[in-house]
Amino acid sequence: MRKVHTVITAILFITCNLYAGQPDLRLNTIVIDAGHGGKDAGTVSKDRKTYEKTLTLKISKKFAEKVTEAYPSMKVVLTRKEDLFVPLETRAAIASRNNANLFISIHINAAAKSQSPNGFSAYILGPAKKSNYDSYDVNMEVLQRENSVILLEEDYSTKYSDYDPSSPESEIFMQLMQNAFREQSLSFAESVSSSMSNGPFRKTWGVMQGNFCVLRRASMPAVLLEFGFMTNPEDLSTLRVEKNIDRIVENLFKAFSSYKEVYDASVSITPGVESEKAETSESAPKQEGTAFYGIQVLASSRELSPNDRFFKGQDVICVKSGKMYKYIICNSSDLSAVRKSYSSLKPNFPESFIVKVDGETISVQN
């Protein structure tokens, strides 16, 4: 029980304080993780000519350059810039130290039993589901391979003593992390998956879940991307052509730009500054004449039902602002009452904040 308490305390501290003191909530820092490196080659082609660690570094560096060129003010951090071994816990720690808004771990897939699996897939933190036996098998194989890097680290049995995917503590930790950042992680993963449907791979597997150690230790929205299968001859040929690498990077960048636009729009209101004019959604109760306060728990590009499980049973008002739907709970004319509710609800909605809705404007309250 002590370990469970420690895990819960740690995750609540992370989610409640991650963005404390940051007036600019826009997506301004990303960490790009080139999978494997150094003594960890990752997947190696059958002819031993192509290494996963080389491809992931190439994709990561090209993607970083493209983001920096397009967004000069953005902080772009690579977990490695050369052929070095970086422990899994260090990769996530780099993202945490830099207060990253997004963590992207880049990999190349492989299948041990067959050469037929091919294409792109994206993973977010969560339990693997056995709804489709074939995809479940591939999913578990990927999970085991990526997590096996732990065995190459010195003193891994001590550093990862808390990492037992089957333990109750692990399940609690994963569920808390998953709930905290699931919406953003899923949104970005879906954006990349959609973009990659344009090629260069023949197939996209969509978005799946897995208890990846590198995602589990990331205290921000995080995804693990697998660009093709090294064990599939067609994918391997694709990965060996430079213009196809450039196409992968271009698709990834388009997905990132689209995600950033939505993300920034959802938090475009800075403390004390009024947002663009908003209109109350037709499906939401109208607020006539008087200003009120509330807790914004979500901003989304799509309209959700007030009964959506994301809201955890809270009464919610949907306010449309531009192309975004903003969801507000605990609405009251008494700011102090809202603040009191916020202190207890913050752990359940870690990326929420207090707002004032006054007619057609919304502003964040300090």
mmCIF file of C-alpha atoms in Angstrom:
data_model
loop_
_atom_site.group_PDB
_atom_site.id
_atom_site.type_symbol
_atom_site.label_atom_id
_atom_site.label_comp_id
_atom_site.label_asym_id
_atom_site.label_seq_id
_atom_site.Cartn_x
_atom_site.Cartn_y
_atom_site.Cartn_z
ATOM 1 C CA MET A 1 0.000 0.000 0.000
ATOM 2 C CA ARG A 2 2.893 2.350 0.676
ATOM 3 C CA LYS A 3 4.076 1.946 -2.911
ATOM 4 C CA VAL A 4 0.558 2.645 -4.203
ATOM 5 C CA HIS A 5 0.402 5.821 -2.087
ATOM 6 C CA THR A 6 3.804 6.939 -3.367
ATOM 7 C CA VAL A 7 2.765 6.391 -6.970
ATOM 8 C CA ILE A 8 -0.487 8.333 -6.533
ATOM 9 C CA THR A 9 1.248 11.190 -4.725
ATOM 10 C CA ALA A 10 3.901 11.446 -7.450
ATOM 11 C CA ILE A 11 1.473 11.483 -10.350
ATOM 12 C CA LEU A 12 -0.838 14.015 -8.688
ATOM 13 C CA PHE A 13 2.138 16.273 -7.997
ATOM 14 C CA ILE A 14 3.207 16.073 -11.643
ATOM 15 C CA THR A 15 -0.210 16.700 -13.124
ATOM 16 C CA CYS A 16 -1.146 19.481 -10.712
ATOM 17 C CA ASN A 17 2.117 21.397 -11.015
ATOM 18 C CA LEU A 18 3.340 20.693 -14.525
ATOM 19 C CA TYR A 19 2.300 24.045 -15.943
ATOM 20 C CA ALA A 20 2.359 26.048 -12.719
ATOM 21 C CA GLY A 21 3.798 29.510 -13.235
ATOM 22 C CA GLN A 22 3.647 29.332 -17.020
ATOM 23 C CA PRO A 23 1.480 32.199 -18.336
ATOM 24 C CA ASP A 24 1.875 31.030 -21.932
ATOM 25 C CA LEU A 25 0.115 27.678 -22.220
ATOM 26 C CA ARG A 26 0.605 27.300 -25.958
ATOM 27 C CA LEU A 27 2.579 24.421 -27.437
ATOM 28 C CA ASN A 28 6.043 25.967 -27.275
ATOM 29 C CA THR A 29 8.333 23.051 -26.354
ATOM 30 C CA ILE A 30 8.577 19.580 -27.872
ATOM 31 C CA VAL A 31 11.003 16.753 -27.205
ATOM 32 C CA ILE A 32 11.809 14.405 -30.083
ATOM 33 C CA ASP A 33 13.147 11.022 -29.022
ATOM 34 C CA ALA A 34 15.180 9.098 -31.601
ATOM 35 C CA GLY A 35 14.645 5.520 -30.468
ATOM 36 C CA HIS A 36 17.597 3.293 -29.517
ATOM 37 C CA GLY A 37 21.225 4.360 -30.153
ATOM 38 C CA GLY A 38 24.786 3.371 -29.265
ATOM 39 C CA LYS A 39 24.999 -0.207 -28.000
ATOM 40 C CA ASP A 40 21.259 -0.545 -28.602
ATOM 41 C CA ALA A 41 20.898 -0.908 -32.368
ATOM 42 C CA GLY A 42 17.177 -1.558 -32.244
ATOM 43 C CA THR A 43 15.865 -3.631 -35.125
ATOM 44 C CA VAL A 44 18.462 -4.598 -37.751
ATOM 45 C CA SER A 45 17.679 -5.629 -41.323
ATOM 46 C CA LYS A 46 18.289 -9.237 -42.305
ATOM 47 C CA ASP A 47 21.267 -8.258 -44.464
ATOM 48 C CA ARG A 48 22.703 -6.226 -41.517
ATOM 49 C CA LYS A 49 22.942 -3.091 -43.677
ATOM 50 C CA THR A 50 20.173 -1.018 -42.097
ATOM 51 C CA TYR A 51 19.829 -0.178 -38.393
ATOM 52 C CA GLU A 52 16.783 1.183 -36.636
ATOM 53 C CA LYS A 53 18.917 3.535 -34.532
ATOM 54 C CA THR A 54 20.263 5.185 -37.701
ATOM 55 C CA LEU A 55 16.854 5.686 -39.287
ATOM 56 C CA THR A 56 15.214 7.033 -36.129
ATOM 57 C CA LEU A 57 18.015 9.571 -35.696
ATOM 58 C CA LYS A 58 17.747 10.677 -39.324
ATOM 59 C CA ILE A 59 13.963 11.134 -39.109
ATOM 60 C CA SER A 60 14.217 12.903 -35.750
ATOM 61 C CA LYS A 61 16.870 15.391 -36.855
ATOM 62 C CA LYS A 62 15.094 16.216 -40.107
ATOM 63 C CA PHE A 63 11.811 16.679 -38.272
ATOM 64 C CA ALA A 64 13.500 18.906 -35.655
ATOM 65 C CA GLU A 65 15.002 21.072 -38.392
ATOM 66 C CA LYS A 66 11.631 21.449 -40.101
ATOM 67 C CA VAL A 67 9.857 22.438 -36.867
ATOM 68 C CA THR A 68 12.598 24.935 -35.970
ATOM 69 C CA GLU A 69 12.444 26.495 -39.413
ATOM 70 C CA ALA A 70 8.654 26.866 -39.278
ATOM 71 C CA TYR A 71 8.463 27.935 -35.608
ATOM 72 C CA PRO A 72 11.693 29.822 -34.745
ATOM 73 C CA SER A 73 10.526 30.637 -31.219
ATOM 74 C CA MET A 74 9.708 27.038 -30.376
ATOM 75 C CA LYS A 75 12.077 25.072 -28.155
ATOM 76 C CA VAL A 76 12.915 21.799 -29.918
ATOM 77 C CA VAL A 77 14.918 19.253 -27.928
ATOM 78 C CA LEU A 78 16.394 15.968 -29.190
ATOM 79 C CA THR A 79 17.035 13.219 -26.633
ATOM 80 C CA ARG A 80 20.116 12.330 -28.697
ATOM 81 C CA LYS A 81 21.859 14.071 -31.586
ATOM 82 C CA GLU A 82 24.294 11.287 -32.419
ATOM 83 C CA ASP A 83 24.809 7.554 -32.048
ATOM 84 C CA LEU A 84 24.655 7.394 -28.250
ATOM 85 C CA PHE A 85 22.903 5.060 -25.827
ATOM 86 C CA VAL A 86 20.295 6.899 -23.750
ATOM 87 C CA PRO A 87 18.407 5.038 -20.968
ATOM 88 C CA LEU A 88 14.624 5.013 -21.224
ATOM 89 C CA GLU A 89 14.154 6.877 -17.954
ATOM 90 C CA THR A 90 16.562 9.597 -19.149
ATOM 91 C CA ARG A 91 14.591 10.144 -22.350
ATOM 92 C CA ALA A 92 11.413 10.915 -20.413
ATOM 93 C CA ALA A 93 13.370 12.926 -17.839
ATOM 94 C CA ILE A 94 14.725 15.180 -20.600
ATOM 95 C CA ALA A 95 11.156 15.988 -21.599
ATOM 96 C CA SER A 96 10.153 16.707 -18.003
ATOM 97 C CA ARG A 97 13.187 18.923 -17.335
ATOM 98 C CA ASN A 98 12.340 21.016 -20.375
ATOM 99 C CA ASN A 99 8.638 21.336 -19.449
ATOM 100 C CA ALA A 100 7.743 19.848 -22.814
ATOM 101 C CA ASN A 101 4.182 20.142 -24.109
ATOM 102 C CA LEU A 102 4.642 17.062 -26.296
ATOM 103 C CA PHE A 103 6.949 14.018 -26.307
ATOM 104 C CA ILE A 104 7.411 12.105 -29.583
ATOM 105 C CA SER A 105 9.333 8.809 -29.565
ATOM 106 C CA ILE A 106 10.316 7.638 -33.057
ATOM 107 C CA HIS A 107 10.906 3.974 -33.948
ATOM 108 C CA ILE A 108 10.911 1.430 -36.785
ATOM 109 C CA ASN A 109 8.804 -1.685 -36.293
ATOM 110 C CA ALA A 110 9.595 -5.397 -36.749
ATOM 111 C CA ALA A 111 7.785 -8.731 -36.615
ATOM 112 C CA ALA A 112 9.578 -11.866 -35.432
ATOM 113 C CA LYS A 113 7.238 -14.499 -36.852
ATOM 114 C CA SER A 114 6.431 -13.172 -40.322
ATOM 115 C CA GLN A 115 7.531 -10.755 -43.013
ATOM 116 C CA SER A 116 3.950 -9.812 -43.892
ATOM 117 C CA PRO A 117 3.191 -7.123 -41.248
ATOM 118 C CA ASN A 118 3.843 -3.716 -42.778
ATOM 119 C CA GLY A 119 3.053 -0.038 -42.483
ATOM 120 C CA PHE A 120 2.810 2.760 -39.945
ATOM 121 C CA SER A 121 1.377 2.577 -36.421
ATOM 122 C CA ALA A 122 1.036 4.960 -33.485
ATOM 123 C CA TYR A 123 0.864 4.121 -29.788
ATOM 124 C CA ILE A 124 -0.360 5.959 -26.725
ATOM 125 C CA LEU A 125 -0.147 4.822 -23.123
ATOM 126 C CA GLY A 126 -2.811 2.300 -22.155
ATOM 127 C CA PRO A 127 -3.612 -1.402 -21.807
ATOM 128 C CA ALA A 128 -3.427 -3.487 -24.971
ATOM 129 C CA LYS A 129 -6.787 -4.916 -26.002
ATOM 130 C CA LYS A 130 -7.302 -8.346 -27.512
ATOM 131 C CA SER A 131 -10.251 -7.422 -29.717
ATOM 132 C CA ASN A 132 -8.307 -8.488 -32.800
ATOM 133 C CA TYR A 133 -5.950 -11.380 -32.181
ATOM 134 C CA ASP A 134 -3.494 -10.632 -35.006
ATOM 135 C CA SER A 135 -3.059 -6.949 -34.161
ATOM 136 C CA TYR A 136 -2.898 -7.839 -30.452
ATOM 137 C CA ASP A 137 -0.010 -10.224 -31.129
ATOM 138 C CA VAL A 138 1.877 -7.556 -33.083
ATOM 139 C CA ASN A 139 1.104 -4.980 -30.399
ATOM 140 C CA MET A 140 2.476 -7.174 -27.598
ATOM 141 C CA GLU A 141 5.555 -8.027 -29.648
ATOM 142 C CA VAL A 142 6.281 -4.314 -30.167
ATOM 143 C CA LEU A 143 5.715 -3.623 -26.479
ATOM 144 C CA GLN A 144 8.091 -6.374 -25.364
ATOM 145 C CA ARG A 145 10.791 -5.334 -27.841
ATOM 146 C CA GLU A 146 10.753 -1.633 -27.002
ATOM 147 C CA ASN A 147 10.691 -2.258 -23.246
ATOM 148 C CA SER A 148 13.512 -4.840 -23.488
ATOM 149 C CA VAL A 149 15.973 -1.958 -23.899
ATOM 150 C CA ILE A 150 15.848 -1.728 -20.102
ATOM 151 C CA LEU A 151 18.016 -4.854 -19.916
ATOM 152 C CA LEU A 152 20.914 -3.008 -21.584
ATOM 153 C CA GLU A 153 21.050 -0.402 -18.821
ATOM 154 C CA GLU A 154 23.335 -0.627 -15.829
ATOM 155 C CA ASP A 155 21.593 -1.466 -12.563
ATOM 156 C CA TYR A 156 18.286 -1.819 -14.397
ATOM 157 C CA SER A 157 16.810 -4.045 -11.691
ATOM 158 C CA THR A 158 17.013 -1.145 -9.209
ATOM 159 C CA LYS A 159 16.086 1.721 -11.535
ATOM 160 C CA TYR A 160 13.011 -0.053 -12.849
ATOM 161 C CA SER A 161 11.983 -1.908 -9.697
ATOM 162 C CA ASP A 162 8.602 -0.157 -9.945
ATOM 163 C CA TYR A 163 8.059 -1.282 -13.523
ATOM 164 C CA ASP A 164 6.027 -4.472 -13.442
ATOM 165 C CA PRO A 165 3.236 -4.117 -16.025
ATOM 166 C CA SER A 166 1.169 -6.777 -14.272
ATOM 167 C CA SER A 167 1.332 -5.252 -10.781
ATOM 168 C CA PRO A 168 -1.565 -3.283 -9.184
ATOM 169 C CA GLU A 169 0.788 -0.319 -8.658
ATOM 170 C CA SER A 170 1.701 -0.278 -12.340
ATOM 171 C CA GLU A 171 -1.951 -0.396 -13.339
ATOM 172 C CA ILE A 172 -2.820 2.525 -11.053
ATOM 173 C CA PHE A 173 0.120 4.592 -12.300
ATOM 174 C CA MET A 174 -0.697 3.890 -15.933
ATOM 175 C CA GLN A 175 -4.382 4.727 -15.523
ATOM 176 C CA LEU A 176 -3.596 8.042 -13.831
ATOM 177 C CA MET A 177 -1.073 9.037 -16.486
ATOM 178 C CA GLN A 178 -3.425 7.853 -19.215
ATOM 179 C CA ASN A 179 -6.315 9.918 -17.853
ATOM 180 C CA ALA A 180 -4.138 13.002 -17.389
ATOM 181 C CA PHE A 181 -2.910 13.304 -20.967
ATOM 182 C CA ARG A 182 -4.990 10.862 -22.987
ATOM 183 C CA GLU A 183 -7.007 13.455 -24.922
ATOM 184 C CA GLN A 184 -3.940 15.289 -26.268
ATOM 185 C CA SER A 185 -1.905 12.124 -26.852
ATOM 186 C CA LEU A 186 -4.751 10.529 -28.782
ATOM 187 C CA SER A 187 -5.393 13.710 -30.749
ATOM 188 C CA PHE A 188 -1.789 13.936 -31.928
ATOM 189 C CA ALA A 189 -1.527 10.202 -32.628
ATOM 190 C CA GLU A 190 -4.691 10.333 -34.735
ATOM 191 C CA SER A 191 -3.377 13.366 -36.598
ATOM 192 C CA VAL A 192 -0.141 11.567 -37.495
ATOM 193 C CA SER A 193 -1.991 8.399 -38.457
ATOM 194 C CA SER A 194 -4.259 10.373 -40.779
ATOM 195 C CA SER A 195 -1.313 12.191 -42.341
ATOM 196 C CA MET A 196 0.620 8.946 -42.879
ATOM 197 C CA SER A 197 -2.272 7.498 -44.862
ATOM 198 C CA ASN A 198 -0.821 9.545 -47.739
ATOM 199 C CA GLY A 199 2.248 7.292 -47.828
ATOM 200 C CA PRO A 200 4.958 6.299 -48.305
ATOM 201 C CA PHE A 201 3.782 3.072 -46.629
ATOM 202 C CA ARG A 202 1.007 0.985 -48.114
ATOM 203 C CA LYS A 203 -0.811 0.518 -44.804
ATOM 204 C CA THR A 204 -1.515 2.351 -41.557
ATOM 205 C CA TRP A 205 -2.489 0.392 -38.441
ATOM 206 C CA GLY A 206 -4.054 3.416 -36.763
ATOM 207 C CA VAL A 207 -3.685 4.210 -33.062
ATOM 208 C CA MET A 208 -3.126 1.483 -30.469
ATOM 209 C CA GLN A 209 -2.349 1.344 -26.764
ATOM 210 C CA GLY A 210 0.539 -0.151 -24.834
ATOM 211 C CA ASN A 211 2.256 0.095 -21.465
ATOM 212 C CA PHE A 212 5.523 1.407 -22.918
ATOM 213 C CA CYS A 213 8.009 2.397 -20.242
ATOM 214 C CA VAL A 214 9.147 5.500 -22.131
ATOM 215 C CA LEU A 215 5.534 6.736 -22.378
ATOM 216 C CA ARG A 216 4.702 5.725 -18.844
ATOM 217 C CA ARG A 217 7.464 7.941 -17.457
ATOM 218 C CA ALA A 218 6.546 10.966 -19.583
ATOM 219 C CA SER A 219 4.709 13.679 -17.632
ATOM 220 C CA MET A 220 3.083 15.254 -20.691
ATOM 221 C CA PRO A 221 1.150 14.175 -23.807
ATOM 222 C CA ALA A 222 3.296 11.468 -25.400
ATOM 223 C CA VAL A 223 3.207 9.134 -28.391
ATOM 224 C CA LEU A 224 5.406 6.366 -29.762
ATOM 225 C CA LEU A 225 5.472 6.157 -33.561
ATOM 226 C CA GLU A 226 6.563 3.121 -35.610
ATOM 227 C CA PHE A 227 7.450 4.049 -39.182
ATOM 228 C CA GLY A 228 7.234 0.842 -41.179
ATOM 229 C CA PHE A 229 8.532 -2.681 -40.539
ATOM 230 C CA MET A 230 12.213 -3.434 -40.954
ATOM 231 C CA THR A 231 11.246 -7.105 -41.439
ATOM 232 C CA ASN A 232 8.967 -6.356 -44.385
ATOM 233 C CA PRO A 233 10.887 -6.220 -47.715
ATOM 234 C CA GLU A 234 8.636 -3.518 -49.191
ATOM 235 C CA ASP A 235 8.862 -1.289 -46.117
ATOM 236 C CA LEU A 236 12.614 -1.817 -45.879
ATOM 237 C CA SER A 237 13.057 -0.746 -49.502
ATOM 238 C CA THR A 238 10.923 2.324 -48.767
ATOM 239 C CA LEU A 239 13.040 3.260 -45.747
ATOM 240 C CA ARG A 240 16.264 3.020 -47.762
ATOM 241 C CA VAL A 241 15.188 5.788 -50.171
ATOM 242 C CA GLU A 242 15.967 9.326 -48.999
ATOM 243 C CA LYS A 243 12.946 10.927 -50.665
ATOM 244 C CA ASN A 244 10.706 8.541 -48.726
ATOM 245 C CA ILE A 245 12.348 9.604 -45.455
ATOM 246 C CA ASP A 246 11.641 13.194 -46.468
ATOM 247 C CA ARG A 247 8.030 12.255 -47.173
ATOM 248 C CA ILE A 248 7.716 10.681 -43.702
ATOM 249 C CA VAL A 249 9.097 13.861 -42.155
ATOM 250 C CA GLU A 250 6.758 16.033 -44.211
ATOM 251 C CA ASN A 251 3.717 13.981 -43.141
ATOM 252 C CA LEU A 252 4.822 14.108 -39.511
ATOM 253 C CA PHE A 253 5.323 17.867 -39.722
ATOM 254 C CA LYS A 254 1.878 18.417 -41.272
ATOM 255 C CA ALA A 255 0.307 16.416 -38.458
ATOM 256 C CA PHE A 256 2.268 18.381 -35.873
ATOM 257 C CA SER A 257 1.272 21.735 -37.391
ATOM 258 C CA SER A 258 -2.385 20.724 -37.430
ATOM 259 C CA TYR A 259 -2.207 19.517 -33.832
ATOM 260 C CA LYS A 260 -0.413 22.679 -32.700
ATOM 261 C CA GLU A 261 -3.046 24.889 -34.300
ATOM 262 C CA VAL A 262 -5.840 23.135 -32.404
ATOM 263 C CA TYR A 263 -3.801 22.938 -29.191
ATOM 264 C CA ASP A 264 -2.927 26.637 -29.223
ATOM 265 C CA ALA A 265 -6.513 27.601 -30.011
ATOM 266 C CA SER A 266 -7.697 25.618 -26.985
ATOM 267 C CA VAL A 267 -5.437 27.605 -24.618
ATOM 268 C CA SER A 268 -5.246 30.846 -26.574
ATOM 269 C CA ILE A 269 -6.521 32.881 -23.627
ATOM 270 C CA THR A 270 -3.688 34.107 -21.431
ATOM 271 C CA PRO A 271 -4.353 35.125 -17.804
ATOM 272 C CA GLY A 272 -6.064 38.517 -17.562
ATOM 273 C CA VAL A 273 -6.514 38.816 -21.340
ATOM 274 C CA GLU A 274 -9.841 38.416 -23.080
ATOM 275 C CA SER A 275 -10.173 35.832 -25.813
ATOM 276 C CA GLU A 276 -11.807 36.113 -29.185
ATOM 277 C CA LYS A 277 -15.558 36.415 -28.961
ATOM 278 C CA ALA A 278 -17.320 33.181 -28.150
ATOM 279 C CA GLU A 279 -20.840 32.031 -28.725
ATOM 280 C CA THR A 280 -22.790 29.583 -26.639
ATOM 281 C CA SER A 281 -23.356 26.276 -28.407
ATOM 282 C CA GLU A 282 -26.946 25.598 -29.417
ATOM 283 C CA SER A 283 -26.832 22.391 -27.384
ATOM 284 C CA ALA A 284 -25.771 24.198 -24.206
ATOM 285 C CA PRO A 285 -27.841 26.178 -21.699
ATOM 286 C CA LYS A 286 -27.907 29.919 -22.494
ATOM 287 C CA GLN A 287 -26.433 32.320 -19.966
ATOM 288 C CA GLU A 288 -28.469 35.490 -20.155
ATOM 289 C CA GLY A 289 -27.008 38.850 -19.214
ATOM 290 C CA THR A 290 -24.792 38.011 -16.256
ATOM 291 C CA ALA A 291 -21.167 36.983 -16.084
ATOM 292 C CA PHE A 292 -20.264 33.734 -14.396
ATOM 293 C CA TYR A 293 -17.161 31.782 -13.429
ATOM 294 C CA GLY A 294 -16.306 28.150 -14.038
ATOM 295 C CA ILE A 295 -13.575 25.585 -14.654
ATOM 296 C CA GLN A 296 -12.612 24.918 -18.258
ATOM 297 C CA VAL A 297 -11.754 21.224 -18.409
ATOM 298 C CA LEU A 298 -11.422 20.645 -22.131
ATOM 299 C CA ALA A 299 -11.202 22.346 -25.502
ATOM 300 C CA SER A 300 -11.875 20.216 -28.551
ATOM 301 C CA SER A 301 -12.375 20.641 -32.279
ATOM 302 C CA ARG A 302 -15.471 18.423 -32.042
ATOM 303 C CA GLU A 303 -18.626 18.772 -29.982
ATOM 304 C CA LEU A 304 -19.064 16.172 -27.250
ATOM 305 C CA SER A 305 -22.174 15.035 -25.429
ATOM 306 C CA PRO A 306 -22.576 16.517 -21.913
ATOM 307 C CA ASN A 307 -22.782 12.875 -20.804
ATOM 308 C CA ASP A 308 -19.385 11.985 -22.240
ATOM 309 C CA ARG A 309 -17.377 9.996 -19.706
ATOM 310 C CA PHE A 310 -14.521 12.503 -19.954
ATOM 311 C CA PHE A 311 -16.559 14.876 -17.777
ATOM 312 C CA LYS A 312 -16.819 12.254 -14.996
ATOM 313 C CA GLY A 313 -20.473 13.016 -14.273
ATOM 314 C CA GLN A 314 -19.991 16.782 -13.834
ATOM 315 C CA ASP A 315 -22.632 19.180 -15.174
ATOM 316 C CA VAL A 316 -20.977 20.853 -18.146
ATOM 317 C CA ILE A 317 -21.658 23.859 -20.370
ATOM 318 C CA CYS A 318 -20.260 23.906 -23.905
ATOM 319 C CA VAL A 319 -19.150 27.295 -25.241
ATOM 320 C CA LYS A 320 -18.064 27.611 -28.866
ATOM 321 C CA SER A 321 -15.051 29.858 -29.485
ATOM 322 C CA GLY A 322 -14.042 30.085 -33.127
ATOM 323 C CA LYS A 323 -13.696 26.499 -34.320
ATOM 324 C CA MET A 324 -13.187 25.165 -30.788
ATOM 325 C CA TYR A 325 -15.700 23.807 -28.307
ATOM 326 C CA LYS A 326 -14.785 24.717 -24.729
ATOM 327 C CA TYR A 327 -16.291 22.758 -21.870
ATOM 328 C CA ILE A 328 -16.858 24.427 -18.499
ATOM 329 C CA ILE A 329 -17.974 22.875 -15.199
ATOM 330 C CA CYS A 330 -18.809 24.217 -11.696
ATOM 331 C CA ASN A 331 -20.412 27.373 -13.096
ATOM 332 C CA SER A 332 -21.186 30.015 -10.475
ATOM 333 C CA SER A 333 -21.403 33.778 -9.990
ATOM 334 C CA ASP A 334 -19.166 33.315 -6.910
ATOM 335 C CA LEU A 335 -15.476 33.164 -7.889
ATOM 336 C CA SER A 336 -14.402 32.021 -4.414
ATOM 337 C CA ALA A 337 -16.800 29.058 -4.608
ATOM 338 C CA VAL A 338 -15.359 28.065 -7.975
ATOM 339 C CA ARG A 339 -11.816 28.300 -6.608
ATOM 340 C CA LYS A 340 -12.780 26.088 -3.687
ATOM 341 C CA SER A 341 -14.209 23.475 -6.059
ATOM 342 C CA TYR A 342 -11.158 23.783 -8.310
ATOM 343 C CA SER A 343 -8.762 22.700 -5.568
ATOM 344 C CA SER A 344 -10.554 19.367 -5.219
ATOM 345 C CA LEU A 345 -11.320 18.831 -8.918
ATOM 346 C CA LYS A 346 -7.886 19.731 -10.304
ATOM 347 C CA PRO A 347 -6.470 16.181 -9.831
ATOM 348 C CA ASN A 348 -9.342 14.800 -11.947
ATOM 349 C CA PHE A 349 -8.859 17.464 -14.634
ATOM 350 C CA PRO A 350 -5.112 18.281 -14.459
ATOM 351 C CA GLU A 351 -5.080 20.604 -17.469
ATOM 352 C CA SER A 352 -8.094 22.637 -16.351
ATOM 353 C CA PHE A 353 -8.152 26.292 -15.300
ATOM 354 C CA ILE A 354 -10.645 28.849 -13.977
ATOM 355 C CA VAL A 355 -12.345 31.129 -16.481
ATOM 356 C CA LYS A 356 -14.831 33.979 -16.498
ATOM 357 C CA VAL A 357 -17.579 33.967 -19.124
ATOM 358 C CA ASP A 358 -18.978 37.440 -19.662
ATOM 359 C CA GLY A 359 -21.410 37.665 -22.515
ATOM 360 C CA GLU A 360 -19.361 36.986 -25.628
ATOM 361 C CA THR A 361 -15.918 36.901 -24.012
ATOM 362 C CA ILE A 362 -13.990 34.352 -21.964
ATOM 363 C CA SER A 363 -10.961 35.192 -19.823
ATOM 364 C CA VAL A 364 -8.699 33.094 -17.643
ATOM 365 C CA GLN A 365 -8.634 33.993 -13.949
ATOM 366 C CA ASN A 366 -5.410 34.051 -11.906
#
